[in-house]
PDB file of N, CA and C in Angstrom:
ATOM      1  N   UNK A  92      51.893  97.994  58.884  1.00 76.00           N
ATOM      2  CA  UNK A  92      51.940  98.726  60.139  1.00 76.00           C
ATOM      3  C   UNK A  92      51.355 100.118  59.930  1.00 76.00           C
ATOM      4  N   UNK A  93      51.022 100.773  60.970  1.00 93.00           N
ATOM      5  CA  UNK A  93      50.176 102.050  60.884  1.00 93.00           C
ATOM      6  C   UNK A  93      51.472 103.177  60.994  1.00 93.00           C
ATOM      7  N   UNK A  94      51.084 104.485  60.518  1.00 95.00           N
ATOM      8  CA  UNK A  94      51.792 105.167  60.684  1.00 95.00           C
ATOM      9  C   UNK A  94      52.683 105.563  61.612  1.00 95.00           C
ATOM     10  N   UNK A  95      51.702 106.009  62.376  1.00 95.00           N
ATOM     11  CA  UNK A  95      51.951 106.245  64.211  1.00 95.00           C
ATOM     12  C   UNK A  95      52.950 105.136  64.739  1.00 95.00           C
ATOM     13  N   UNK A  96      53.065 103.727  64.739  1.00 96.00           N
ATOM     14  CA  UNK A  96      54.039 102.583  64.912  1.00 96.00           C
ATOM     15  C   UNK A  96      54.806 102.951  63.988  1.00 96.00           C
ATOM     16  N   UNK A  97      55.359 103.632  62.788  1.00 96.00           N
ATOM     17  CA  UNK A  97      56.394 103.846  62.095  1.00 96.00           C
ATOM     18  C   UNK A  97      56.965 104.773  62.699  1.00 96.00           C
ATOM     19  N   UNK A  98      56.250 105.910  63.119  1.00 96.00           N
ATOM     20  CA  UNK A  98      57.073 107.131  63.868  1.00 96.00           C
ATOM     21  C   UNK A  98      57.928 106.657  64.564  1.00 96.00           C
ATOM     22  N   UNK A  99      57.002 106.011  65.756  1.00 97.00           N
ATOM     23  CA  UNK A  99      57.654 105.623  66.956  1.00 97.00           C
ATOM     24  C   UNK A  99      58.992 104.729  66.996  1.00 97.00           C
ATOM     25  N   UNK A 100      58.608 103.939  66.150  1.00 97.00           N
ATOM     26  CA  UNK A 100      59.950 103.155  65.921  1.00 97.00           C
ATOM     27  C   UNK A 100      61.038 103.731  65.401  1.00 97.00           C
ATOM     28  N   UNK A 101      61.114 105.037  64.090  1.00 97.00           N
ATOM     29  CA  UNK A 101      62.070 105.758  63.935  1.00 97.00           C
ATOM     30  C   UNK A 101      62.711 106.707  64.878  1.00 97.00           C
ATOM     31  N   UNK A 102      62.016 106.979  66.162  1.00 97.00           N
ATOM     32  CA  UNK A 102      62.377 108.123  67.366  1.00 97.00           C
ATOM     33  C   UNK A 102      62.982 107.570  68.185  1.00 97.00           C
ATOM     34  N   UNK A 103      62.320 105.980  68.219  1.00 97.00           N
ATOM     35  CA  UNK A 103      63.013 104.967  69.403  1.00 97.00           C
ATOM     36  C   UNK A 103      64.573 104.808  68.961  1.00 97.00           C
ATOM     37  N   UNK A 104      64.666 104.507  67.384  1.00 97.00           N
ATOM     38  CA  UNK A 104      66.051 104.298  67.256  1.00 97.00           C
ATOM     39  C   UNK A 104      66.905 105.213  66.676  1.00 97.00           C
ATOM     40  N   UNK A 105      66.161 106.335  66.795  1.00 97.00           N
ATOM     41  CA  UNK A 105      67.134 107.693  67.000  1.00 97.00           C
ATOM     42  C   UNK A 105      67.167 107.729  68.395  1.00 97.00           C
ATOM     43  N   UNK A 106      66.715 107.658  68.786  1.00 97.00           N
ATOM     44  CA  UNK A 106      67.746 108.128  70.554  1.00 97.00           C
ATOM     45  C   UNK A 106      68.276 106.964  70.688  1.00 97.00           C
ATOM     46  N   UNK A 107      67.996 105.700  70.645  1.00 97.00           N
ATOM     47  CA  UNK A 107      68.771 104.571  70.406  1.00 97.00           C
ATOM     48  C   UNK A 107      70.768 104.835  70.036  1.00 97.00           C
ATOM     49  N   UNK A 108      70.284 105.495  68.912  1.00 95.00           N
ATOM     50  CA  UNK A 108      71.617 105.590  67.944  1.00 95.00           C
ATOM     51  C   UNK A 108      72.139 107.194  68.706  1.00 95.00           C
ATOM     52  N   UNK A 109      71.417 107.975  69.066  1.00 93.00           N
ATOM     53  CA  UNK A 109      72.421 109.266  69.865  1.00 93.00           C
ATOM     54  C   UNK A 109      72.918 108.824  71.311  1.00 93.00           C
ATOM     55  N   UNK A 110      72.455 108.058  71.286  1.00 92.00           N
ATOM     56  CA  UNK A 110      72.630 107.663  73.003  1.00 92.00           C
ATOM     57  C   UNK A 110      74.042 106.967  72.919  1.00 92.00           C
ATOM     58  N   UNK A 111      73.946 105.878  72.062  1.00 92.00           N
ATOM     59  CA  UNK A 111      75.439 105.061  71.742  1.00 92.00           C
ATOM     60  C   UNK A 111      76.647 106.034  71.175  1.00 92.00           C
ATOM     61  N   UNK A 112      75.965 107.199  70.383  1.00 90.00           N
ATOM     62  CA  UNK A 112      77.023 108.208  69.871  1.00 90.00           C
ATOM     63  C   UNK A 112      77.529 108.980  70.847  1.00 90.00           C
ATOM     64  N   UNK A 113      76.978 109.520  71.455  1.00 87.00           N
ATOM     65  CA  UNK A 113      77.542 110.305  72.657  1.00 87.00           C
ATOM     66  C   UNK A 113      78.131 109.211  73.856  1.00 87.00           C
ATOM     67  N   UNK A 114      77.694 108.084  73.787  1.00 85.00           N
ATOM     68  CA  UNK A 114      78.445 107.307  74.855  1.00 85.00           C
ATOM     69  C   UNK A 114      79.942 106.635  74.396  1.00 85.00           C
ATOM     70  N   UNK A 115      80.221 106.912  73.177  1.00 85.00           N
ATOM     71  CA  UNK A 115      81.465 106.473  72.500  1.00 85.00           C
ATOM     72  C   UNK A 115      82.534 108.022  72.654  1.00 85.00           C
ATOM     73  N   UNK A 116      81.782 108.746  72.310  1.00 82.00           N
ATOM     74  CA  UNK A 116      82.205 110.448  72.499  1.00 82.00           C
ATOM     75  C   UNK A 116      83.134 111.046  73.557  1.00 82.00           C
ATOM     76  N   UNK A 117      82.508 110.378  74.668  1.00 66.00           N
ATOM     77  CA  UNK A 117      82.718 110.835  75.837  1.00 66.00           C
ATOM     78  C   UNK A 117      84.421 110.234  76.160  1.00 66.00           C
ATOM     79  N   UNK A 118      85.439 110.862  76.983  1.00 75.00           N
ATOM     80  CA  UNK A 118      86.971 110.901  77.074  1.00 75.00           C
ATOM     81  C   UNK A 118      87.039 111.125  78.722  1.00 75.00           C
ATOM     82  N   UNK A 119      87.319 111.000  79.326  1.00 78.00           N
ATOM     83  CA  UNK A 119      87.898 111.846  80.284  1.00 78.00           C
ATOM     84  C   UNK A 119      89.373 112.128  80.083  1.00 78.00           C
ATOM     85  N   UNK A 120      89.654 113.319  80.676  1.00 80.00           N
ATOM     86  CA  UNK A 120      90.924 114.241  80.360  1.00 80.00           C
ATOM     87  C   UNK A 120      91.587 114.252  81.984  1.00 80.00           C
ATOM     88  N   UNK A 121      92.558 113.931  82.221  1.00 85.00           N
ATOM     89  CA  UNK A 121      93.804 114.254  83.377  1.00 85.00           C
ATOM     90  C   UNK A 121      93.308 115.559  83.350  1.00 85.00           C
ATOM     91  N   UNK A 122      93.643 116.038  84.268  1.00 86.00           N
ATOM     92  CA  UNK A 122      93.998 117.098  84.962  1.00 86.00           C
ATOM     93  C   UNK A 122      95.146 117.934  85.035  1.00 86.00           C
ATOM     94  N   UNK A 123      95.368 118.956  84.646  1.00 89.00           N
ATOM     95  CA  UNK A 123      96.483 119.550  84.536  1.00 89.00           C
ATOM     96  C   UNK A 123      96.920 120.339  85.712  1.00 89.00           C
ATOM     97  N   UNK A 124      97.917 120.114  86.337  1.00 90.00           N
ATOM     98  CA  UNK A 124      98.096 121.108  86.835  1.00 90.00           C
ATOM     99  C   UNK A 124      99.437 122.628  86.779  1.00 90.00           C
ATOM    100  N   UNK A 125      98.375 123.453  87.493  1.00 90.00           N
ATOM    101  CA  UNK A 125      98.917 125.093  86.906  1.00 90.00           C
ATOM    102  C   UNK A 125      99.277 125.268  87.989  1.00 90.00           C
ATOM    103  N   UNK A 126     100.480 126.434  88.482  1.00 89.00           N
ATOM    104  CA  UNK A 126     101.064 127.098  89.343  1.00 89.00           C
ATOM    105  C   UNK A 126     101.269 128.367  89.271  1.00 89.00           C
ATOM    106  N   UNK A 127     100.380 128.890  90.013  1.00 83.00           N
ATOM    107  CA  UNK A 127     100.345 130.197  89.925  1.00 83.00           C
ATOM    108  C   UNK A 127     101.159 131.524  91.175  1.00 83.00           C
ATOM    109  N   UNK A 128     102.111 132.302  90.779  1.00 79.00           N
ATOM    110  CA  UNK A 128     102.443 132.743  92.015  1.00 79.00           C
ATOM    111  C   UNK A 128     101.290 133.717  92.514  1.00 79.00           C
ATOM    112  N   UNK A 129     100.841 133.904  93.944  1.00 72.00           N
ATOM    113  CA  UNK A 129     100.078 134.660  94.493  1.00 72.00           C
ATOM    114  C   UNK A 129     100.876 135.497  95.599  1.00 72.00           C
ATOM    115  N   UNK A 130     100.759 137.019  95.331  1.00 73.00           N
ATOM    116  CA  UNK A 130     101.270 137.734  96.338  1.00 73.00           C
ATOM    117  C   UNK A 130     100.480 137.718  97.659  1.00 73.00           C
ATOM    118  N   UNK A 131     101.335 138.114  98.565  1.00 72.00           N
ATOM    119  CA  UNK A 131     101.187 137.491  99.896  1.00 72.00           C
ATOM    120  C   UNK A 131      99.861 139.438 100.607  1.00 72.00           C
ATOM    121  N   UNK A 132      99.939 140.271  99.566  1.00 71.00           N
ATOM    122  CA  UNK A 132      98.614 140.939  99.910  1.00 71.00           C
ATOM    123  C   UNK A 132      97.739 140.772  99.645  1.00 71.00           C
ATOM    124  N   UNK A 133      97.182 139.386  98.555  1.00 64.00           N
ATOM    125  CA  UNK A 133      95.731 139.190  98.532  1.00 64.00           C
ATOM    126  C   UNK A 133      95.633 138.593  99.501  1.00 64.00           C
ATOM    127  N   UNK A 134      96.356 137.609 100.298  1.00 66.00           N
ATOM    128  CA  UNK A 134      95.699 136.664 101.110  1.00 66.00           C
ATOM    129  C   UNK A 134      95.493 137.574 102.489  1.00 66.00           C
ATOM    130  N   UNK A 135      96.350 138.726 102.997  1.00 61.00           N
ATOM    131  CA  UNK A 135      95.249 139.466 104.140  1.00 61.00           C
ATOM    132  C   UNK A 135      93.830 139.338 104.040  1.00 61.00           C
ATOM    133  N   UNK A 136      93.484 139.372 103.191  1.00 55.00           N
ATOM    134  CA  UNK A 136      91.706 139.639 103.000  1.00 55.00           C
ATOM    135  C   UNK A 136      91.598 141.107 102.585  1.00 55.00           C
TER     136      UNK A 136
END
């Protein structure tokens, strides 16, 4: 095989292989929730 077809094939299966890494990576997280007291003079405007 020629060079140029060696590149390509090593770039293809590097993003190949980051693509599956970051798609294993990924979590979603709940939501927390916070309570905050707010005095009743910010909300005049």
């Amino acid at each position: 095989m020629s060079r140029m077809m060696m590149v390509l094939i090593g770039v293809v299966v590097l993003l190949v292989g980051g693509t599956i890494l970051l798609s294993t990576r990924a979590h979603d997280k709940q939501p927390t929730r916070i309570e905050k007291a707010v005095s009743l003079g910010n909300l005049a405007g």
